[in-house]
Every structure is written in C-alpha cells, then in structure tokens.
mmCIF file of N, CA and C in Angstrom:
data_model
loop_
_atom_site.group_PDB
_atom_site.id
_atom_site.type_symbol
_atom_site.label_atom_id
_atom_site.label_comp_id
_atom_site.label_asym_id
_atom_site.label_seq_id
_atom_site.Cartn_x
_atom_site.Cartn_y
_atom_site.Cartn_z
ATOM 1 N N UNK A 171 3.450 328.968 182.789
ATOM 2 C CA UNK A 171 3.367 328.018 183.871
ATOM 3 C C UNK A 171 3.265 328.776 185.200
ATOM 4 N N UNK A 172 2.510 328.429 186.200
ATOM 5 C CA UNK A 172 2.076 328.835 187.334
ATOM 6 C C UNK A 172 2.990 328.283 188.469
ATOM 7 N N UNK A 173 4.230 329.674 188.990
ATOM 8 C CA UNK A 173 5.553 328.871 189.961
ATOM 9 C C UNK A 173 4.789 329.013 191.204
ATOM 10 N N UNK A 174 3.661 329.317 191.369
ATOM 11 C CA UNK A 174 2.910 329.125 192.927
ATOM 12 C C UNK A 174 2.537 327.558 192.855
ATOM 13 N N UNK A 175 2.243 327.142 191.785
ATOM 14 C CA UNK A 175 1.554 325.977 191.876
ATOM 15 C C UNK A 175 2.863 324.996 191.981
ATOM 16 N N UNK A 176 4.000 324.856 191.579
ATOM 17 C CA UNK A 176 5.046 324.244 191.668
ATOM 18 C C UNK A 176 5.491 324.460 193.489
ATOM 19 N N UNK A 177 5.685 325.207 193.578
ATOM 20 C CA UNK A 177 6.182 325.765 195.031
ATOM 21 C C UNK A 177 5.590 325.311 196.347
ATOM 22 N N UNK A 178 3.910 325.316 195.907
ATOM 23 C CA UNK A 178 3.090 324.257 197.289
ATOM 24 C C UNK A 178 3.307 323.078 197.714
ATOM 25 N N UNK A 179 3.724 322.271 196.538
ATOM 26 C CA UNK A 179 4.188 320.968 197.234
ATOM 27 C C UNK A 179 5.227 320.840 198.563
ATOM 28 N N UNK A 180 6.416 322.016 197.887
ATOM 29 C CA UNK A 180 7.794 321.525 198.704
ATOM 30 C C UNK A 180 7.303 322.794 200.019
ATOM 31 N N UNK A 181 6.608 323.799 200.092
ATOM 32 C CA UNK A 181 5.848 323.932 201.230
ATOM 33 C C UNK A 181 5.284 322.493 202.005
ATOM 34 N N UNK A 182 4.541 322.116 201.679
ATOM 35 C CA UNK A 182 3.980 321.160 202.277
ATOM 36 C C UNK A 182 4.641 320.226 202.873
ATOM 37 N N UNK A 183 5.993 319.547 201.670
ATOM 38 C CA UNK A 183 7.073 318.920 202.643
ATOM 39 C C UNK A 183 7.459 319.255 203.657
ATOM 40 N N UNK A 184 7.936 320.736 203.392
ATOM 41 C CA UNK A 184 8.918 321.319 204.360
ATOM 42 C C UNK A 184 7.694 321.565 205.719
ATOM 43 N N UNK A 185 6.699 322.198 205.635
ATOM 44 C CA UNK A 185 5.667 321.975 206.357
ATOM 45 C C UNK A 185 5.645 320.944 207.776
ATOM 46 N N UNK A 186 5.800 319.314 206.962
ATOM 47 C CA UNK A 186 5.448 318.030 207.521
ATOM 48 C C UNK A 186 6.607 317.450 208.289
ATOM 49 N N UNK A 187 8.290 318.240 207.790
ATOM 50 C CA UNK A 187 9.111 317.819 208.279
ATOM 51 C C UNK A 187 9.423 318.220 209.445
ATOM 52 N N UNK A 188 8.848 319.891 209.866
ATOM 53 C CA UNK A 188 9.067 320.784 211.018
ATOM 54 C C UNK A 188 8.026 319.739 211.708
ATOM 55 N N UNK A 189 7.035 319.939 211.514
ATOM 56 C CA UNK A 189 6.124 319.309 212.465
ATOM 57 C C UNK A 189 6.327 318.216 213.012
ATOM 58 N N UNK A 190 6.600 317.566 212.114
ATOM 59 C CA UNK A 190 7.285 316.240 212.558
ATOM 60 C C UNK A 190 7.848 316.233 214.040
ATOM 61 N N UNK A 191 9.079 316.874 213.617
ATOM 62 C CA UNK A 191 9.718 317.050 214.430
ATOM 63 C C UNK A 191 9.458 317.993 216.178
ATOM 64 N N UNK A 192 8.529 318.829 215.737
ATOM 65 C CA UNK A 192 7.892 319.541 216.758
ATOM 66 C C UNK A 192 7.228 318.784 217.935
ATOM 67 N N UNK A 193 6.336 317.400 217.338
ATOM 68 C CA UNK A 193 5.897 316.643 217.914
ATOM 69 C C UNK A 193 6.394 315.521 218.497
ATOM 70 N N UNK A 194 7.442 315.262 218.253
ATOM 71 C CA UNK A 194 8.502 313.909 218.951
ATOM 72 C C UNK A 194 8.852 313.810 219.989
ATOM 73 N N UNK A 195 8.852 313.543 220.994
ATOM 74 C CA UNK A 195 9.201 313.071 221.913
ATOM 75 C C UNK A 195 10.295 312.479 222.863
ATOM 76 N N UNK A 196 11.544 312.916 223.479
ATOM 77 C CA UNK A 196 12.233 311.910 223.312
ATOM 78 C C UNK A 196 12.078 310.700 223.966
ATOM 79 N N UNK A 197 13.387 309.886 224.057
ATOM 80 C CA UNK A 197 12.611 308.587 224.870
ATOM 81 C C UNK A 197 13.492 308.328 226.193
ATOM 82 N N UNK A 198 13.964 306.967 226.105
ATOM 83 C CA UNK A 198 15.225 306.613 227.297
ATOM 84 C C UNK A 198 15.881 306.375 226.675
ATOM 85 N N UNK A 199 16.631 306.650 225.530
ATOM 86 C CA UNK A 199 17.649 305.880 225.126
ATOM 87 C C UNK A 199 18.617 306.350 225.701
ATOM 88 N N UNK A 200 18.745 307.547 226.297
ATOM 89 C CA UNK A 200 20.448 308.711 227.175
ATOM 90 C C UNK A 200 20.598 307.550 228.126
ATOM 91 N N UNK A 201 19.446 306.752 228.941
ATOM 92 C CA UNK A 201 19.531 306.485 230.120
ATOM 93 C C UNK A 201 19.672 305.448 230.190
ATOM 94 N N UNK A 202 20.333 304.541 231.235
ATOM 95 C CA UNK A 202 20.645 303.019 231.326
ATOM 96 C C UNK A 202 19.367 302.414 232.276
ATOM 97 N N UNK A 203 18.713 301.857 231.284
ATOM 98 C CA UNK A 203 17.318 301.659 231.523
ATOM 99 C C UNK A 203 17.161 300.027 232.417
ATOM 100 N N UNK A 204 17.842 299.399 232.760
ATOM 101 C CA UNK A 204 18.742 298.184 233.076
ATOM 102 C C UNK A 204 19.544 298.030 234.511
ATOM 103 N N UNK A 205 19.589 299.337 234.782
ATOM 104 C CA UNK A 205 20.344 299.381 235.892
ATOM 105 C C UNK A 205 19.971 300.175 236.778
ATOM 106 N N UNK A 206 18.979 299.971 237.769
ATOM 107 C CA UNK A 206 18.448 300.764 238.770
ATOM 108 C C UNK A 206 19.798 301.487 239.660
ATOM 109 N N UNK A 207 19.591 302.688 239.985
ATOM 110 C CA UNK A 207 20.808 303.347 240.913
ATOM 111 C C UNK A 207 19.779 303.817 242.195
ATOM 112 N N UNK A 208 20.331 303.321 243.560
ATOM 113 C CA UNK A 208 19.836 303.795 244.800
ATOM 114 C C UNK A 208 20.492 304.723 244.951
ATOM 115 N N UNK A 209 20.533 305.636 245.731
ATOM 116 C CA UNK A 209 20.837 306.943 246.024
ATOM 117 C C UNK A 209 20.282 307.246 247.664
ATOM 118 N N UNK A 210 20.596 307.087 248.220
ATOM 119 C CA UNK A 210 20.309 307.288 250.070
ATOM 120 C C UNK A 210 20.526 308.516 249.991
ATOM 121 N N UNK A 211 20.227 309.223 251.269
ATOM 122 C CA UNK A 211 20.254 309.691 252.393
ATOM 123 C C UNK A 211 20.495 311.367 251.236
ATOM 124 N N UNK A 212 19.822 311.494 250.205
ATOM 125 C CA UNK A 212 19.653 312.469 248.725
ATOM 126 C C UNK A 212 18.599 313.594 249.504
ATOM 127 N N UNK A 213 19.605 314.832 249.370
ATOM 128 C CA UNK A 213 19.343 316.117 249.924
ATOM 129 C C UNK A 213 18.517 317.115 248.897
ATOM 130 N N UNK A 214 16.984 317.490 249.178
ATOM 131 C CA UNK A 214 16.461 317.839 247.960
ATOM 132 C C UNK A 214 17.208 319.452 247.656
ATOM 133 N N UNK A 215 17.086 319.662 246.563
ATOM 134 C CA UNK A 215 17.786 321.092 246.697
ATOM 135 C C UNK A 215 16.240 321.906 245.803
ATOM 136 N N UNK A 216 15.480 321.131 245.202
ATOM 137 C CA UNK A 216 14.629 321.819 244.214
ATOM 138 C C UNK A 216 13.601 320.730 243.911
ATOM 139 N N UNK A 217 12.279 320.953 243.801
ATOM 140 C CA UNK A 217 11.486 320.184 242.995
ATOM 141 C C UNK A 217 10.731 320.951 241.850
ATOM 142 N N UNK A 218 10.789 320.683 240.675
ATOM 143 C CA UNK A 218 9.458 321.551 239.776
ATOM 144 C C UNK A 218 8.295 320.583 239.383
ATOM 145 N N UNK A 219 8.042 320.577 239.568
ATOM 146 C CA UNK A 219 6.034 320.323 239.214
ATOM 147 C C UNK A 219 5.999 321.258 237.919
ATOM 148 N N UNK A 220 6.196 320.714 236.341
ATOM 149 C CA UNK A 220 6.193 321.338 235.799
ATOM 150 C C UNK A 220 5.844 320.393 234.596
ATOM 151 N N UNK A 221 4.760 320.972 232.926
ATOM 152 C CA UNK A 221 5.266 320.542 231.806
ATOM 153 C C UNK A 221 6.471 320.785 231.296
ATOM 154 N N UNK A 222 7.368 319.777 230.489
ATOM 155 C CA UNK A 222 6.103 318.494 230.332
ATOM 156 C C UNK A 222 6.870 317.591 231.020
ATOM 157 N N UNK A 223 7.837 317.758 232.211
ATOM 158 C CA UNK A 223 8.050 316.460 233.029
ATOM 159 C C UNK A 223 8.847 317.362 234.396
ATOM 160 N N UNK A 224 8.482 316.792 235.139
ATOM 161 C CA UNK A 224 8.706 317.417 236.885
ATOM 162 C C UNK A 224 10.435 317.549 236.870
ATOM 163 N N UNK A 225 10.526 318.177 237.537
ATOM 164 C CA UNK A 225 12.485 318.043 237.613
ATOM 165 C C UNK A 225 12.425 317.831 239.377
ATOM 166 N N UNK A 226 13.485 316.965 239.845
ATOM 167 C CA UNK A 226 13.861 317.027 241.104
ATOM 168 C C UNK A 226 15.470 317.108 241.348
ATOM 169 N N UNK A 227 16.133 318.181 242.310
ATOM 170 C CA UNK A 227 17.556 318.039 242.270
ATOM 171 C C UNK A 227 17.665 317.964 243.497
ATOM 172 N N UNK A 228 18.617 317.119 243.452
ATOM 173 C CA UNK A 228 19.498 316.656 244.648
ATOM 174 C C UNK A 228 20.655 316.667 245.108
ATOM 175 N N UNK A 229 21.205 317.249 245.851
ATOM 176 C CA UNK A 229 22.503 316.388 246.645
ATOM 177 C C UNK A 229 23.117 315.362 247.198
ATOM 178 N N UNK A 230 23.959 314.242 246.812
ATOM 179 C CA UNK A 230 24.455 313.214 247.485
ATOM 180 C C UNK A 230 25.541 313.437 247.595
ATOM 181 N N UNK A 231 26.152 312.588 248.766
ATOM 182 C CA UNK A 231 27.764 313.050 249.149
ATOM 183 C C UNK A 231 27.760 311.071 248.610
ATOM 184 N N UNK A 232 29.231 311.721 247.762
ATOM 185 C CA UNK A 232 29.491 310.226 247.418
ATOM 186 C C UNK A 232 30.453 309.170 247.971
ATOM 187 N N UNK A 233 31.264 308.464 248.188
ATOM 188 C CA UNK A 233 31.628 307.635 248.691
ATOM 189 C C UNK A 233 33.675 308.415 249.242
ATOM 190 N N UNK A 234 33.828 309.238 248.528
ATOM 191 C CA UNK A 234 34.886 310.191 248.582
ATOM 192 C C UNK A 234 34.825 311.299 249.484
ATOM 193 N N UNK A 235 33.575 311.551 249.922
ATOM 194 C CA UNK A 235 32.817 312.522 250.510
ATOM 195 C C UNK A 235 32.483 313.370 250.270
ATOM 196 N N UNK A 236 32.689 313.961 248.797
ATOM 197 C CA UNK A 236 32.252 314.764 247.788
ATOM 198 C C UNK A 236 30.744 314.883 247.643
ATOM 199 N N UNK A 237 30.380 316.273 247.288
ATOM 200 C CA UNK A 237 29.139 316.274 246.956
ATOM 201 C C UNK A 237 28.094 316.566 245.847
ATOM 202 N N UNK A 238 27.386 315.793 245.407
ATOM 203 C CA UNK A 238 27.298 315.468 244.008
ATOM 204 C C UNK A 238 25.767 315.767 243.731
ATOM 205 N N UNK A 239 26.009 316.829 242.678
ATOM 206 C CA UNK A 239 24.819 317.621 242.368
ATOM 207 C C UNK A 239 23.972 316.766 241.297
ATOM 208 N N UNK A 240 22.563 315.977 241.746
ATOM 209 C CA UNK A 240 21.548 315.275 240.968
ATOM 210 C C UNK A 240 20.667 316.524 239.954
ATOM 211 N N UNK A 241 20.176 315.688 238.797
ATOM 212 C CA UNK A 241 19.173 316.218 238.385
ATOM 213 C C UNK A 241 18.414 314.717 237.515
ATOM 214 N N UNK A 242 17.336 314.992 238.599
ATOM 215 C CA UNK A 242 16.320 313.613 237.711
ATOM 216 C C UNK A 242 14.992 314.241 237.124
ATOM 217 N N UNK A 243 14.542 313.445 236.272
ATOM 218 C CA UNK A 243 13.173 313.982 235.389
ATOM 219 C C UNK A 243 12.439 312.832 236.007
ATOM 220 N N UNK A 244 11.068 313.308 236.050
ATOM 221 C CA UNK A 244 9.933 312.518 236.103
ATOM 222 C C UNK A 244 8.976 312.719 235.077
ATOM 223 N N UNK A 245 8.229 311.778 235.558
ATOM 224 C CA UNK A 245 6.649 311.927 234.609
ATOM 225 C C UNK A 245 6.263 313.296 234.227
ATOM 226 N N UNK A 246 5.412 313.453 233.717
ATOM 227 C CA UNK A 246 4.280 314.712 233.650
ATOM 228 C C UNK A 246 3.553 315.300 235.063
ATOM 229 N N UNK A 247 2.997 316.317 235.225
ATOM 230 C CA UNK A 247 2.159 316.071 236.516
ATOM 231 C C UNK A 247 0.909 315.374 236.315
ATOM 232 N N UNK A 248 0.181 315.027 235.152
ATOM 233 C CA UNK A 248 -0.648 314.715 234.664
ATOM 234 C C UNK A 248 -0.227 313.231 235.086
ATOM 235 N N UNK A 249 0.631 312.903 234.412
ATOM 236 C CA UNK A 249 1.181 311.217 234.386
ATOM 237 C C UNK A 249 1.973 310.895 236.202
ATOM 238 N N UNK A 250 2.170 311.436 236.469
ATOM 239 C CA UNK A 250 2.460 311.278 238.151
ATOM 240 C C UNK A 250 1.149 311.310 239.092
ATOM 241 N N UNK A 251 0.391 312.361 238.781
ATOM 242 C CA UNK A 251 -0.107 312.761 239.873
ATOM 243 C C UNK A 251 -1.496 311.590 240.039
ATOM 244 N N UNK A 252 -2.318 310.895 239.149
ATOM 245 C CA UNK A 252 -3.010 309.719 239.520
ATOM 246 C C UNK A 252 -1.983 308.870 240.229
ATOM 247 N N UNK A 253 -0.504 308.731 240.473
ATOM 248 C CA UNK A 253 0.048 307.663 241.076
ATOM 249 C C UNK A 253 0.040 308.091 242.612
ATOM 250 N N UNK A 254 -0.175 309.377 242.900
ATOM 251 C CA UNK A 254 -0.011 309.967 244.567
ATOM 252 C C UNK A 254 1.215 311.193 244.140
ATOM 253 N N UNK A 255 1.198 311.713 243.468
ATOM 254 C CA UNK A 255 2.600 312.871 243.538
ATOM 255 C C UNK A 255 1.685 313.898 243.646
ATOM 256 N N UNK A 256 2.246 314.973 244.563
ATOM 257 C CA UNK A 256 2.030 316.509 244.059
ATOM 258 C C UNK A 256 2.961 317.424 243.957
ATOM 259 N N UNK A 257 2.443 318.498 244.280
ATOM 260 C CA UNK A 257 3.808 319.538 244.369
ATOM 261 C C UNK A 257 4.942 319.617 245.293
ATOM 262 N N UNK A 258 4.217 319.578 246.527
ATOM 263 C CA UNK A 258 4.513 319.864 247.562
ATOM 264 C C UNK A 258 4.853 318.833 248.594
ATOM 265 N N UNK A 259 5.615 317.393 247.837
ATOM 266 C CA UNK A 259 5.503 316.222 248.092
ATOM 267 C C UNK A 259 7.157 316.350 248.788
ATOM 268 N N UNK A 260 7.801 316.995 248.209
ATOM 269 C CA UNK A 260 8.968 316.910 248.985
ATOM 270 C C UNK A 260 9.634 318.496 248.646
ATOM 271 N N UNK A 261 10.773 318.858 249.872
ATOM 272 C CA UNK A 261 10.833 320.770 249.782
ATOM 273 C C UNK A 261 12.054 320.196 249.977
ATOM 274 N N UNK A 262 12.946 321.637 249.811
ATOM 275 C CA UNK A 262 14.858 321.914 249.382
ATOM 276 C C UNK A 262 14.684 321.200 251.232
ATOM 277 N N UNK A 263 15.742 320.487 251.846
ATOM 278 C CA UNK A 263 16.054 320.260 252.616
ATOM 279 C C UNK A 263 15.734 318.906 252.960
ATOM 280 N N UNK A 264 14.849 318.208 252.336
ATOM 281 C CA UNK A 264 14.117 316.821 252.925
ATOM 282 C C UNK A 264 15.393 315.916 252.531
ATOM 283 N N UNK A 265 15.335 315.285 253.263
ATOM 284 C CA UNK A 265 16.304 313.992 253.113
ATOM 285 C C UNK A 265 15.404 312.928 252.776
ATOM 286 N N UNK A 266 15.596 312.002 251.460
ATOM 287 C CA UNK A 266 14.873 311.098 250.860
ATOM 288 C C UNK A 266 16.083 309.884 250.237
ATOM 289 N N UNK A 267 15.495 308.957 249.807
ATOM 290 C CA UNK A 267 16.030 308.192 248.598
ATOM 291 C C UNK A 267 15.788 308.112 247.129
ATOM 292 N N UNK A 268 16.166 308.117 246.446
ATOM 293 C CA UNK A 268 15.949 308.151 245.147
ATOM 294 C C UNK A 268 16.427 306.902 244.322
ATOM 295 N N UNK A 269 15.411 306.658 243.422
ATOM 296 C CA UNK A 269 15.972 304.858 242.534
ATOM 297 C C UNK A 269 15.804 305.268 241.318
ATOM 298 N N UNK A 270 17.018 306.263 240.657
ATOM 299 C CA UNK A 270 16.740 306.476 238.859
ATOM 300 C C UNK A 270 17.888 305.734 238.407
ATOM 301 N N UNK A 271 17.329 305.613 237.007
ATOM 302 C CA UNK A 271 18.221 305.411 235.697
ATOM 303 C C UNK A 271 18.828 306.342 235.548
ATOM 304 N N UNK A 272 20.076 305.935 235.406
ATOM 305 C CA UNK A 272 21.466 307.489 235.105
ATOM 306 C C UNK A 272 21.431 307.167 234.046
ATOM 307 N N UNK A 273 22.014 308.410 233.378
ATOM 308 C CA UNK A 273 22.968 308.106 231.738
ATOM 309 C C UNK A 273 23.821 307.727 231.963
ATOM 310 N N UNK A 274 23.796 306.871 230.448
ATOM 311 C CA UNK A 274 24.618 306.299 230.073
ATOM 312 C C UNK A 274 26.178 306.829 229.945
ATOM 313 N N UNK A 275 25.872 307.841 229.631
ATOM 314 C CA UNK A 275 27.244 308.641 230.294
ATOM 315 C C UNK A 275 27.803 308.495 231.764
ATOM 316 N N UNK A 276 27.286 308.428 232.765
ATOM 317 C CA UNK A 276 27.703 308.553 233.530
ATOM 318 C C UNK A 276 27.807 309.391 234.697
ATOM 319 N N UNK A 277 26.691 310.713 234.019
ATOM 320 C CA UNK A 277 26.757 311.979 234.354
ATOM 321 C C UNK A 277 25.466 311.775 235.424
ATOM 322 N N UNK A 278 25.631 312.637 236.617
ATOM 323 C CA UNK A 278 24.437 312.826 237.168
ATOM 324 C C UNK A 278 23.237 313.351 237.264
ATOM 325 N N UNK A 279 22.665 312.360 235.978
ATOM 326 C CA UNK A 279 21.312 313.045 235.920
ATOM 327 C C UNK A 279 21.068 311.790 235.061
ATOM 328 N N UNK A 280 19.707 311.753 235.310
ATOM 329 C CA UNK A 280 18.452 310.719 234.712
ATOM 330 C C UNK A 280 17.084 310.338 235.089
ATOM 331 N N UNK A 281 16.245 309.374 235.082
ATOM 332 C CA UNK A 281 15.087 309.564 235.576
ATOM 333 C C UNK A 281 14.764 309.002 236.255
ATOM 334 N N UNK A 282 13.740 309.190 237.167
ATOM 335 C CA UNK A 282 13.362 308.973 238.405
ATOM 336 C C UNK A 282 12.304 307.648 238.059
ATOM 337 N N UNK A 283 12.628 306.768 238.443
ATOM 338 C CA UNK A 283 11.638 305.567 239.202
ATOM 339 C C UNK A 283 11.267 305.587 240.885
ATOM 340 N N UNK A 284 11.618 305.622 241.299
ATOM 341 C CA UNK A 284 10.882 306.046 242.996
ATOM 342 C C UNK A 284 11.592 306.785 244.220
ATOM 343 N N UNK A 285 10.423 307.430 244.673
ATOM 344 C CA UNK A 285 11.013 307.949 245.523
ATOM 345 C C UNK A 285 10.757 307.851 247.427
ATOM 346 N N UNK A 286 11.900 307.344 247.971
ATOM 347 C CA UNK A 286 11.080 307.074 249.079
ATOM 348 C C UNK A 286 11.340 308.354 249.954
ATOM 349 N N UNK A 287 10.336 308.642 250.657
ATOM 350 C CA UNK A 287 10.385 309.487 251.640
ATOM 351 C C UNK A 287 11.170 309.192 253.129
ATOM 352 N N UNK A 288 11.521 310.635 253.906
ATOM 353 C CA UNK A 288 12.038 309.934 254.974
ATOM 354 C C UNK A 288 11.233 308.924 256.136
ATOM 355 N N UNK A 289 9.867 308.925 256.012
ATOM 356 C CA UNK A 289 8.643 308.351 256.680
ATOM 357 C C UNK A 289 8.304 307.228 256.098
ATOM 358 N N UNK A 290 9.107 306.551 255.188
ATOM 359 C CA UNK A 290 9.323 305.265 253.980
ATOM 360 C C UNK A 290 7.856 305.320 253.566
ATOM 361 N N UNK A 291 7.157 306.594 253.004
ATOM 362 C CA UNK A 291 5.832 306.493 251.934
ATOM 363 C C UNK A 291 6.948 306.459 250.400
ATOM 364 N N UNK A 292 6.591 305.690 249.568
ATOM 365 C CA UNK A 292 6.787 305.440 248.606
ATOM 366 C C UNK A 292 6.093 306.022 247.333
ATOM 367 N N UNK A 293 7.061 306.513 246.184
ATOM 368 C CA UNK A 293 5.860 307.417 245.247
ATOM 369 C C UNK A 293 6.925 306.469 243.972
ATOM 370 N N UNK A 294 6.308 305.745 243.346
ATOM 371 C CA UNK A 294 6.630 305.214 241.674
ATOM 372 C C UNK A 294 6.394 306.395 240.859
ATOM 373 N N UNK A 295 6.988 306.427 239.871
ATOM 374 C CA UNK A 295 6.969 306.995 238.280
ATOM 375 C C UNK A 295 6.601 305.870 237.451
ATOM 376 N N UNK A 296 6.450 306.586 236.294
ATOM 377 C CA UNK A 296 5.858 306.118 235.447
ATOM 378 C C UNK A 296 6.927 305.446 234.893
ATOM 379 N N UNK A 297 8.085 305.682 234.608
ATOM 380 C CA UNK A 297 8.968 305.476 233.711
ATOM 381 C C UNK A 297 9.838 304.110 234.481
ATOM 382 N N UNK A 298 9.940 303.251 233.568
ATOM 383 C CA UNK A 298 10.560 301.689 233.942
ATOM 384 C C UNK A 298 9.394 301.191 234.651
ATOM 385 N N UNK A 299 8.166 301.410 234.701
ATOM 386 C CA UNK A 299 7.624 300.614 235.474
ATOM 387 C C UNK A 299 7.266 299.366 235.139
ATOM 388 N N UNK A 300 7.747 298.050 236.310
ATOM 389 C CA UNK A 300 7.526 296.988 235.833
ATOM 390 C C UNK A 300 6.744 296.618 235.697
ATOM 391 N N UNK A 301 6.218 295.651 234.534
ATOM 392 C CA UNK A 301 5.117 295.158 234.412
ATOM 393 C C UNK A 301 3.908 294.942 236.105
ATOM 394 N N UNK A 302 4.382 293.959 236.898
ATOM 395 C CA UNK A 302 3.730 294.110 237.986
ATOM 396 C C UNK A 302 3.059 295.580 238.404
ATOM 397 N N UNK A 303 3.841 296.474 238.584
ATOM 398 C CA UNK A 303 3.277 297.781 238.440
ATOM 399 C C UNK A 303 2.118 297.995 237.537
ATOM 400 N N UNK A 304 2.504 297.659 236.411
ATOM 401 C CA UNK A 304 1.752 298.304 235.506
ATOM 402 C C UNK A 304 0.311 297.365 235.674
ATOM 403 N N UNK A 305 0.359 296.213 236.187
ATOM 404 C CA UNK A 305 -1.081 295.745 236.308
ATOM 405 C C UNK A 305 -1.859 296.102 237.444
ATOM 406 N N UNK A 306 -1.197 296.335 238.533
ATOM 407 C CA UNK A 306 -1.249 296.973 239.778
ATOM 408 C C UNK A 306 -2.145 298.287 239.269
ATOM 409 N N UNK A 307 -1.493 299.096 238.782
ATOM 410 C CA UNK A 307 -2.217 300.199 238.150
ATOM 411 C C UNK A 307 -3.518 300.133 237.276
ATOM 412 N N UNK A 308 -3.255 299.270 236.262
ATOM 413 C CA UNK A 308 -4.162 298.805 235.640
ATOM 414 C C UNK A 308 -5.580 298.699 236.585
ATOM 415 N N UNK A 309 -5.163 297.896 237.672
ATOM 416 C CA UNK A 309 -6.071 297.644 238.624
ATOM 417 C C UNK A 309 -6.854 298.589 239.430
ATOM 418 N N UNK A 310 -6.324 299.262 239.628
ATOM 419 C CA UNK A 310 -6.671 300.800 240.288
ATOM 420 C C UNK A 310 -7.463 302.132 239.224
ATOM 421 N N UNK A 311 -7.512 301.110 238.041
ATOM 422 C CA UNK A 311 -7.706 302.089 236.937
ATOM 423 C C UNK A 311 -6.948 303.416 236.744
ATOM 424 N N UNK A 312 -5.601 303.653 236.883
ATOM 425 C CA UNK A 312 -5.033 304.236 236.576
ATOM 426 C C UNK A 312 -4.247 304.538 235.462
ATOM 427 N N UNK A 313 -4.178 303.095 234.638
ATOM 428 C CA UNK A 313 -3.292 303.094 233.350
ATOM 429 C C UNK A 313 -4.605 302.694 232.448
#
C-alpha cells in the first residue's frame, strides 16, 4: 500500500484549515456597535495610513482630568480614501473630535466613524455607516 497516497488527503485538510484561517477577517463584534462615543476637544498623538486599516491615537482628558490614551482603527486607505481621507489629514498636535465605537470592554480603543476637524470638515469611515450614508455614497459612486 502506497502511505504517500494515504497522507495527501489530511495534507490537504490541514492545508484548507490554515488558509482558512489566514484569510478571515475580523469583524465588530469587540466593539459596541450601538453606541456612538463623542470624544471632543481629542489631541492627535499619531496617525498611520497603513494596511490593512489606518490607526489614529489620541489623547482625551476625561471628566476627572485625567488623561486618556485613544487608539481607534479605521478603514483601509483604499476603503477611506474615495471618502476624502489621506495621510496627512490630521498631524500629532491637532485638536479634533472623534465619534467611535469603543469595546465592549470598556477599554480605550475602537473604531472610528467620524472625524471632525478643528475647521468642522467632516471625514466618515466606512465602518457603521448608516444606511443614508451608504446611499449617499452609492450616489457618488463610491460604494
């Protein structure tokens, strides 16, 4: 009996299961997708323009007067940048607002739905966007 020929199959499993997994994605489930959080007067400390989703960190002083180190994800630059984002859209020092979904934990960090500038230009993400948005876009041929 031929143990190469036995042996290719569970290659092949094992194969389909890595990959699998290689290719997944995660989603929102960390994040409380339900509950928009404003964030004022949010001190940038960092932006990356990066695959496969932008990072922006921030500083807010919170209601204690403490100061509370953000980290939000965005889109892709691919998936942002038809909405108006670039790189160089906001630098360490800008004072902005920010409207993400936190985790569900509690912890500070989650993803970014919009960001307003201090000049109130407005930049959406992709992520939670409401339907209205999304036809809006639609419209613009963007989605």
């Amino acid at each position: 009996m031929n143990y190469k020929l036995l042996i290719f199959p569970f290659l092949i499993v094992g194969f389909l299961t890595v990959a699998g997994a290689a290719f997944a994605h995660h989603g929102s489930v960390a994040y409380d997708m339900k509950n928009e959080v404003v964030l004022k007067n949010a001190t940038v400390t960092k932006f990356f323009w990066a695959n496969p989703h932008n990072i922006l960190t921030f500083d807010v002083t919170d209601e204690k007067g403490n100061v509370v180190h953000w980290v939000g994800e965005t889109g892709s630059p691919a998936a942002v940048g038809p909405l108006g984002w670039f790189r160089d859209m906001v630098k360490p020092g800008d004072v902005i607002t920010v409207h993400i979904y936190q985790s569900k934990s509690g912890t500070p960090v989650g993803e970014v739905y919009k960001l307003v500038l201090a000049d109130g230009k407005e930049y959406k993400d992709t992520f939670g966007a409401t339907q209205q948005d999304r036809e809006e876009r639609k419209q613009k041929g963007i989605l």
